[in-house]
Amino acid sequence: MSAEKEAVKDESMLLQKAMISRNYDAITSKHETGRKVVSTFVPGNLNELVMCFDMLNNLPEINAIQAGMRKLSGGYIMEAEKGGHSEDVCTYVKADIGQMARGNIAPNGKPFPDPDILLLSYTGCYTFMKWFELLREQYKCPTVMVHVPYQGDGHTTQNMRDYIVKQLKEEVIPTFERISGKKFDIDLLRELMTRSAKAEDDLVWVIETAKHKPSPIDAYFGAVYYVGPIFSAFRGTQEAVDYYKVLKKEIQYRIDNKMGPITPEGEMKEQKYRIVVEGPPNWTNYREFWKMFYDEGAVVVASSYSKVGGTYDMGFRHDPKNPLESLADYCLGCYTNRNLPTRVDILEKYINDYEADGLLTNSIKSCNSFSAGQLMMMREVEKRTGKPGAFIETDLVDPRYFSAANVKNRLESYFQMIEQKRRGVKSAA
Amino acid sequence: MGTQEIVAKCQAIFDDLNFTVAREWKAAKPGRKVIGFMPVYVPMELIHAANALPLGIMGGGDSMEVIHGDAYYQSYICRIPRSTIELGVTGRLDFVDMMLFPFVCDVIRNLSGIWKMMFPNVVSRFFDTPQNFDEKIGGTYYEHELLELKEAIEQATGNKITDESIRNSIKLYNENRKLIWSLYDLRAKEPWKFPTWELYLLMRAGLQLPVDEHNQMLKDYIAAAHAEDKPRRDNSRIVLNGSFCEQPPLNLIKSIEMAGCYVVDDDYVLINRFLTEDVPLEGDLLKNLSTTYLKHSVETSCKYVPKEEDKGKYLLNRISQCQAEGVIFAAPSFCDPALLDRPMLSHRVSENNIPSISFKYAENSGQMQPIREQAGTFADSIKLWS
Ligand code: SF4
Ligand code: SF4
């Protein structure tokens, strides 16, 4: 077995790594520090509210991703299936449950403590509801739900917003006060949200730099890191604000020097294809998957996955003037909470605004929230933009469903197709 | 009319993928409209109150060849959305004026968007039911949603919905649910007299017939079944769970019974008994619909259960009310709601020493032999050990 080469890392990556480790250390030492832990989801993540109660935020999706990247998820999933969980359902859930069955060890090598509360922010995915019913059965801990209505007609309504705010006021906040023993302080929430908005401005600046040619970032594989602090336990912190400052500087340097994104193997030199990607990535073979792109000179200039934890590039910012309403709007606006026609509009806009060559869909076997309807979406985007689409199928954290040879073949022929299409356009002109 | 005649009528309705009964109803009088809906729950009263026929669409079953629909869905997504699309693109739903896609799961939710794009001339709406069951929170939200739905139906049908018409519709649906619940009780008492496949066809007919006709049909069937003598077998009594959305082929339903199981409760075609108590006829009717939904509706996978101690309680209650001896968890392949719920429900059942088995199906499953064998062995083991 050949050892994997050490990946090239920017300062911002090292910074983020340290932030994540600190959060895991804080979580795993909750018994010593007496701090309370909330488990919750990335879309509809109410981090500022959690921080108001000095609680720590633990995100099982992120833990599943970590397990996937460290090649542990396969074993966890099998463990869960042995315990009666169906092979057909979301593999994040099974990775989480299997991990629990195997001692629930955090990435820092210490056992995860049981959460003090499950905050079921139901935003954009049905599975969330069952996932936390399943966890509640295990942990027997208090659970509070925020039901976020779906934007079925492509817009939000005052009724939806009022419903969420009421749930926050009358259920979530009182429950958090009870668990944490701390009184809710709306001014603290405002203060945290001011920082959120600052970091969000910077994140948008970052992801929109992909409009440059060459693009200084990869808006899928690279963006996964860029969205990290805002999508997880750091939105609202000074650390997140500082992280984006550093990141912006790095990217500005690359723009000034006409450099491409930094991949695990160094700077990506040639950019032959500009791609928009729909759907989450595969985590078990993440580097291998990314390599298939940069080896062919394909850079991702926009992706929907980098909007699952908030659609900031469409204008939303946490608003300290209307804190609870703004949390409601945040939850309502997450990508998978938007209906399919809106998702198509977004992808079409990305193709145009980022001058992309086409849309690639990475369809995830066990994620109905993203996947059900993606074929239709792809065809619609193709029709509207005249740019070719391609469809590959993998899974999030189940290594059994990542067929490297198939994916590589499919990608190579897709890039050829783009090439042919270009030639066709040129010769027609 | 004997049961055979009634069941034959239901079978004809079930087999007809052109929905002739509904088409004829619509054509019979000007101003009539048809509103289609997907499983699991929509307030049919509001549709009926607009002089429209609520048409329950449960996919294409096993007799329809899916040609176009497969191009819209990957192999790892259940079958009902693809066969529903097939119904749409083959023009079988061309008489439907509006489509409702209720909160069930992300597949149905996303199908609502596909419908908007594929059939722009049909009004398509996602219908969100609350997952918060507090009257002041979920209730207030739901009343507004009902009001919005009412207005959308009025707009799509061009017919005004008055309080009087809602009251009249609630009355008819209260009666419908009462009859259906009583039929379910009768079957639990004397399952040999009310075979499940017959009951199932009656339920399916209710998705196409006007409610008053269905009420009459139910009364006729109950009377006829009482009058007939059917042999009582030494079958095991089981509750079937997990089939609330995509339906199994009729043959599968028959196979379970033929294998030696009396189904004494099930969750097929849940819409027509989703509410477990009458909707009150006095006062604010939308509020009444909302409160009945919040406080008196079945527990199923598409509803959140706020308290851990209540999870699975409904199933356990049904098992004891129907004096069942075992549970068959039968879920469609790739069905998130049923399959994610199953481990929790099966824990509750086994904690109470109730035996269970589980299998998956698709609406077009062809091979019944393995299921018959599994159900047969299960029925035998119940008899042997109970
Ligand atoms: S969005 Fe997809 S991957 Fe995430 S929890 Fe839901 S089903 Fe799983
Ligand atoms: S069968 Fe299950 S997954 Fe499929 S649409 Fe119905 S509820 Fe959703």
PDB file of N, CA and C in Angstrom, chain B residues 83-129:
ATOM      1  N   SER B  83     -44.335   6.090 -11.734  1.00  0.00           N
ATOM      2  CA  SER B  83     -45.570   5.630 -12.377  1.00  0.00           C
ATOM      3  C   SER B  83     -46.609   6.759 -12.387  1.00  0.00           C
ATOM      4  N   THR B  84     -46.504   7.668 -11.425  1.00  0.00           N
ATOM      5  CA  THR B  84     -47.420   8.818 -11.428  1.00  0.00           C
ATOM      6  C   THR B  84     -47.078   9.735 -12.610  1.00  0.00           C
ATOM      7  N   ILE B  85     -45.796   9.919 -12.848  1.00  0.00           N
ATOM      8  CA  ILE B  85     -45.390  10.714 -14.012  1.00  0.00           C
ATOM      9  C   ILE B  85     -45.876  10.037 -15.292  1.00  0.00           C
ATOM     10  N   GLU B  86     -45.791   8.716 -15.296  1.00  0.00           N
ATOM     11  CA  GLU B  86     -46.261   7.974 -16.473  1.00  0.00           C
ATOM     12  C   GLU B  86     -47.760   8.249 -16.701  1.00  0.00           C
ATOM     13  N   LEU B  87     -48.510   8.253 -15.597  1.00  0.00           N
ATOM     14  CA  LEU B  87     -49.945   8.568 -15.726  1.00  0.00           C
ATOM     15  C   LEU B  87     -50.114   9.954 -16.340  1.00  0.00           C
ATOM     16  N   GLY B  88     -49.253  10.867 -15.896  1.00  0.00           N
ATOM     17  CA  GLY B  88     -49.349  12.246 -16.391  1.00  0.00           C
ATOM     18  C   GLY B  88     -48.970  12.359 -17.859  1.00  0.00           C
ATOM     19  N   VAL B  89     -47.822  11.818 -18.227  1.00  0.00           N
ATOM     20  CA  VAL B  89     -47.373  12.034 -19.618  1.00  0.00           C
ATOM     21  C   VAL B  89     -48.188  11.233 -20.633  1.00  0.00           C
ATOM     22  N   THR B  90     -48.845  10.182 -20.180  1.00  0.00           N
ATOM     23  CA  THR B  90     -49.665   9.419 -21.121  1.00  0.00           C
ATOM     24  C   THR B  90     -51.096   9.984 -21.204  1.00  0.00           C
ATOM     25  N   GLY B  91     -51.312  11.115 -20.586  1.00  0.00           N
ATOM     26  CA  GLY B  91     -52.604  11.800 -20.731  1.00  0.00           C
ATOM     27  C   GLY B  91     -53.712  11.236 -19.871  1.00  0.00           C
ATOM     28  N   ARG B  92     -53.364  10.309 -18.988  1.00  0.00           N
ATOM     29  CA  ARG B  92     -54.433   9.688 -18.189  1.00  0.00           C
ATOM     30  C   ARG B  92     -54.976  10.637 -17.117  1.00  0.00           C
ATOM     31  N   LEU B  93     -54.221  11.682 -16.850  1.00  0.00           N
ATOM     32  CA  LEU B  93     -54.702  12.642 -15.848  1.00  0.00           C
ATOM     33  C   LEU B  93     -55.080  13.971 -16.499  1.00  0.00           C
ATOM     34  N   ASP B  94     -55.345  13.928 -17.797  1.00  0.00           N
ATOM     35  CA  ASP B  94     -55.571  15.196 -18.506  1.00  0.00           C
ATOM     36  C   ASP B  94     -56.878  15.893 -18.108  1.00  0.00           C
ATOM     37  N   PHE B  95     -57.702  15.207 -17.350  1.00  0.00           N
ATOM     38  CA  PHE B  95     -58.965  15.826 -16.922  1.00  0.00           C
ATOM     39  C   PHE B  95     -58.847  16.416 -15.513  1.00  0.00           C
ATOM     40  N   VAL B  96     -57.667  16.295 -14.924  1.00  0.00           N
ATOM     41  CA  VAL B  96     -57.466  16.769 -13.553  1.00  0.00           C
ATOM     42  C   VAL B  96     -57.139  18.261 -13.576  1.00  0.00           C
ATOM     43  N   ASP B  97     -57.883  19.038 -12.787  1.00  0.00           N
ATOM     44  CA  ASP B  97     -57.738  20.498 -12.825  1.00  0.00           C
ATOM     45  C   ASP B  97     -56.676  21.018 -11.867  1.00  0.00           C
ATOM     46  N   MET B  98     -56.415  20.234 -10.837  1.00  0.00           N
ATOM     47  CA  MET B  98     -55.457  20.705  -9.831  1.00  0.00           C
ATOM     48  C   MET B  98     -54.831  19.478  -9.185  1.00  0.00           C
ATOM     49  N   MET B  99     -53.570  19.603  -8.809  1.00  0.00           N
ATOM     50  CA  MET B  99     -52.903  18.469  -8.144  1.00  0.00           C
ATOM     51  C   MET B  99     -52.350  18.931  -6.799  1.00  0.00           C
ATOM     52  N   LEU B 100     -52.572  18.098  -5.788  1.00  0.00           N
ATOM     53  CA  LEU B 100     -52.044  18.404  -4.460  1.00  0.00           C
ATOM     54  C   LEU B 100     -51.009  17.354  -4.055  1.00  0.00           C
ATOM     55  N   PHE B 101     -49.911  17.843  -3.529  1.00  0.00           N
ATOM     56  CA  PHE B 101     -48.821  16.963  -3.087  1.00  0.00           C
ATOM     57  C   PHE B 101     -48.601  17.200  -1.602  1.00  0.00           C
ATOM     58  N   PRO B 102     -49.125  16.312  -0.781  1.00  0.00           N
ATOM     59  CA  PRO B 102     -49.032  16.581   0.661  1.00  0.00           C
ATOM     60  C   PRO B 102     -47.665  16.254   1.252  1.00  0.00           C
ATOM     61  N   PHE B 103     -47.464  16.692   2.464  1.00  0.00           N
ATOM     62  CA  PHE B 103     -46.248  16.381   3.212  1.00  0.00           C
ATOM     63  C   PHE B 103     -46.212  14.881   3.484  1.00  0.00           C
ATOM     64  N   VAL B 104     -45.319  14.195   2.837  1.00  0.00           N
ATOM     65  CA  VAL B 104     -45.121  12.771   3.127  1.00  0.00           C
ATOM     66  C   VAL B 104     -43.631  12.534   3.280  1.00  0.00           C
ATOM     67  N   CYS B 105     -42.909  12.909   2.250  1.00  0.00           N
ATOM     68  CA  CYS B 105     -41.475  12.665   2.223  1.00  0.00           C
ATOM     69  C   CYS B 105     -40.898  13.562   1.138  1.00  0.00           C
ATOM     70  N   ASP B 106     -39.584  13.510   0.969  1.00  0.00           N
ATOM     71  CA  ASP B 106     -38.946  14.403   0.002  1.00  0.00           C
ATOM     72  C   ASP B 106     -39.250  14.003  -1.453  1.00  0.00           C
ATOM     73  N   VAL B 107     -39.612  12.766  -1.672  1.00  0.00           N
ATOM     74  CA  VAL B 107     -39.906  12.333  -3.046  1.00  0.00           C
ATOM     75  C   VAL B 107     -41.203  12.981  -3.537  1.00  0.00           C
ATOM     76  N   ILE B 108     -42.231  12.907  -2.722  1.00  0.00           N
ATOM     77  CA  ILE B 108     -43.514  13.519  -3.095  1.00  0.00           C
ATOM     78  C   ILE B 108     -43.361  15.039  -3.133  1.00  0.00           C
ATOM     79  N   ARG B 109     -42.618  15.557  -2.171  1.00  0.00           N
ATOM     80  CA  ARG B 109     -42.362  16.998  -2.109  1.00  0.00           C
ATOM     81  C   ARG B 109     -41.701  17.455  -3.419  1.00  0.00           C
ATOM     82  N   ASN B 110     -40.670  16.762  -3.837  1.00  0.00           N
ATOM     83  CA  ASN B 110     -39.973  17.163  -5.070  1.00  0.00           C
ATOM     84  C   ASN B 110     -40.837  16.911  -6.308  1.00  0.00           C
ATOM     85  N   LEU B 111     -41.694  15.899  -6.218  1.00  0.00           N
ATOM     86  CA  LEU B 111     -42.594  15.633  -7.345  1.00  0.00           C
ATOM     87  C   LEU B 111     -43.514  16.835  -7.582  1.00  0.00           C
ATOM     88  N   SER B 112     -43.830  17.542  -6.513  1.00  0.00           N
ATOM     89  CA  SER B 112     -44.705  18.714  -6.686  1.00  0.00           C
ATOM     90  C   SER B 112     -44.032  19.732  -7.610  1.00  0.00           C
ATOM     91  N   GLY B 113     -42.722  19.848  -7.490  1.00  0.00           N
ATOM     92  CA  GLY B 113     -41.995  20.786  -8.351  1.00  0.00           C
ATOM     93  C   GLY B 113     -41.889  20.273  -9.776  1.00  0.00           C
ATOM     94  N   ILE B 114     -41.691  18.984  -9.892  1.00  0.00           N
ATOM     95  CA  ILE B 114     -41.622  18.384 -11.237  1.00  0.00           C
ATOM     96  C   ILE B 114     -42.951  18.616 -11.956  1.00  0.00           C
ATOM     97  N   TRP B 115     -44.020  18.438 -11.201  1.00  0.00           N
ATOM     98  CA  TRP B 115     -45.353  18.613 -11.801  1.00  0.00           C
ATOM     99  C   TRP B 115     -45.535  20.044 -12.295  1.00  0.00           C
ATOM    100  N   LYS B 116     -45.074  20.975 -11.490  1.00  0.00           N
ATOM    101  CA  LYS B 116     -45.182  22.390 -11.897  1.00  0.00           C
ATOM    102  C   LYS B 116     -44.458  22.621 -13.223  1.00  0.00           C
ATOM    103  N   MET B 117     -43.303  21.972 -13.366  1.00  0.00           N
ATOM    104  CA  MET B 117     -42.528  22.204 -14.592  1.00  0.00           C
ATOM    105  C   MET B 117     -43.083  21.422 -15.778  1.00  0.00           C
ATOM    106  N   MET B 118     -43.548  20.215 -15.506  1.00  0.00           N
ATOM    107  CA  MET B 118     -44.002  19.381 -16.623  1.00  0.00           C
ATOM    108  C   MET B 118     -45.409  19.709 -17.097  1.00  0.00           C
ATOM    109  N   PHE B 119     -46.230  20.109 -16.151  1.00  0.00           N
ATOM    110  CA  PHE B 119     -47.632  20.371 -16.502  1.00  0.00           C
ATOM    111  C   PHE B 119     -48.007  21.787 -16.066  1.00  0.00           C
ATOM    112  N   PRO B 120     -47.452  22.766 -16.744  1.00  0.00           N
ATOM    113  CA  PRO B 120     -47.659  24.150 -16.287  1.00  0.00           C
ATOM    114  C   PRO B 120     -49.121  24.600 -16.330  1.00  0.00           C
ATOM    115  N   ASN B 121     -49.951  23.877 -17.066  1.00  0.00           N
ATOM    116  CA  ASN B 121     -51.356  24.295 -17.132  1.00  0.00           C
ATOM    117  C   ASN B 121     -52.217  23.766 -15.991  1.00  0.00           C
ATOM    118  N   VAL B 122     -51.618  22.862 -15.211  1.00  0.00           N
ATOM    119  CA  VAL B 122     -52.363  22.336 -14.068  1.00  0.00           C
ATOM    120  C   VAL B 122     -51.881  23.074 -12.822  1.00  0.00           C
ATOM    121  N   VAL B 123     -52.822  23.470 -11.979  1.00  0.00           N
ATOM    122  CA  VAL B 123     -52.394  24.127 -10.738  1.00  0.00           C
ATOM    123  C   VAL B 123     -51.835  23.041  -9.820  1.00  0.00           C
ATOM    124  N   SER B 124     -50.583  23.152  -9.445  1.00  0.00           N
ATOM    125  CA  SER B 124     -49.981  22.150  -8.559  1.00  0.00           C
ATOM    126  C   SER B 124     -49.574  22.824  -7.269  1.00  0.00           C
ATOM    127  N   ARG B 125     -49.835  22.144  -6.189  1.00  0.00           N
ATOM    128  CA  ARG B 125     -49.556  22.749  -4.878  1.00  0.00           C
ATOM    129  C   ARG B 125     -48.989  21.721  -3.924  1.00  0.00           C
ATOM    130  N   PHE B 126     -47.966  22.139  -3.215  1.00  0.00           N
ATOM    131  CA  PHE B 126     -47.477  21.324  -2.115  1.00  0.00           C
ATOM    132  C   PHE B 126     -48.313  21.690  -0.896  1.00  0.00           C
ATOM    133  N   PHE B 127     -48.774  20.702  -0.178  1.00  0.00           N
ATOM    134  CA  PHE B 127     -49.626  20.978   0.976  1.00  0.00           C
ATOM    135  C   PHE B 127     -48.910  20.529   2.250  1.00  0.00           C
ATOM    136  N   ASP B 128     -48.517  21.522   3.036  1.00  0.00           N
ATOM    137  CA  ASP B 128     -47.703  21.244   4.212  1.00  0.00           C
ATOM    138  C   ASP B 128     -48.571  21.125   5.455  1.00  0.00           C
ATOM    139  N   THR B 129     -48.547  19.982   6.076  1.00  0.00           N
ATOM    140  CA  THR B 129     -49.251  19.827   7.350  1.00  0.00           C
ATOM    141  C   THR B 129     -48.252  20.087   8.482  1.00  0.00           C
TER     142      THR B 129
END
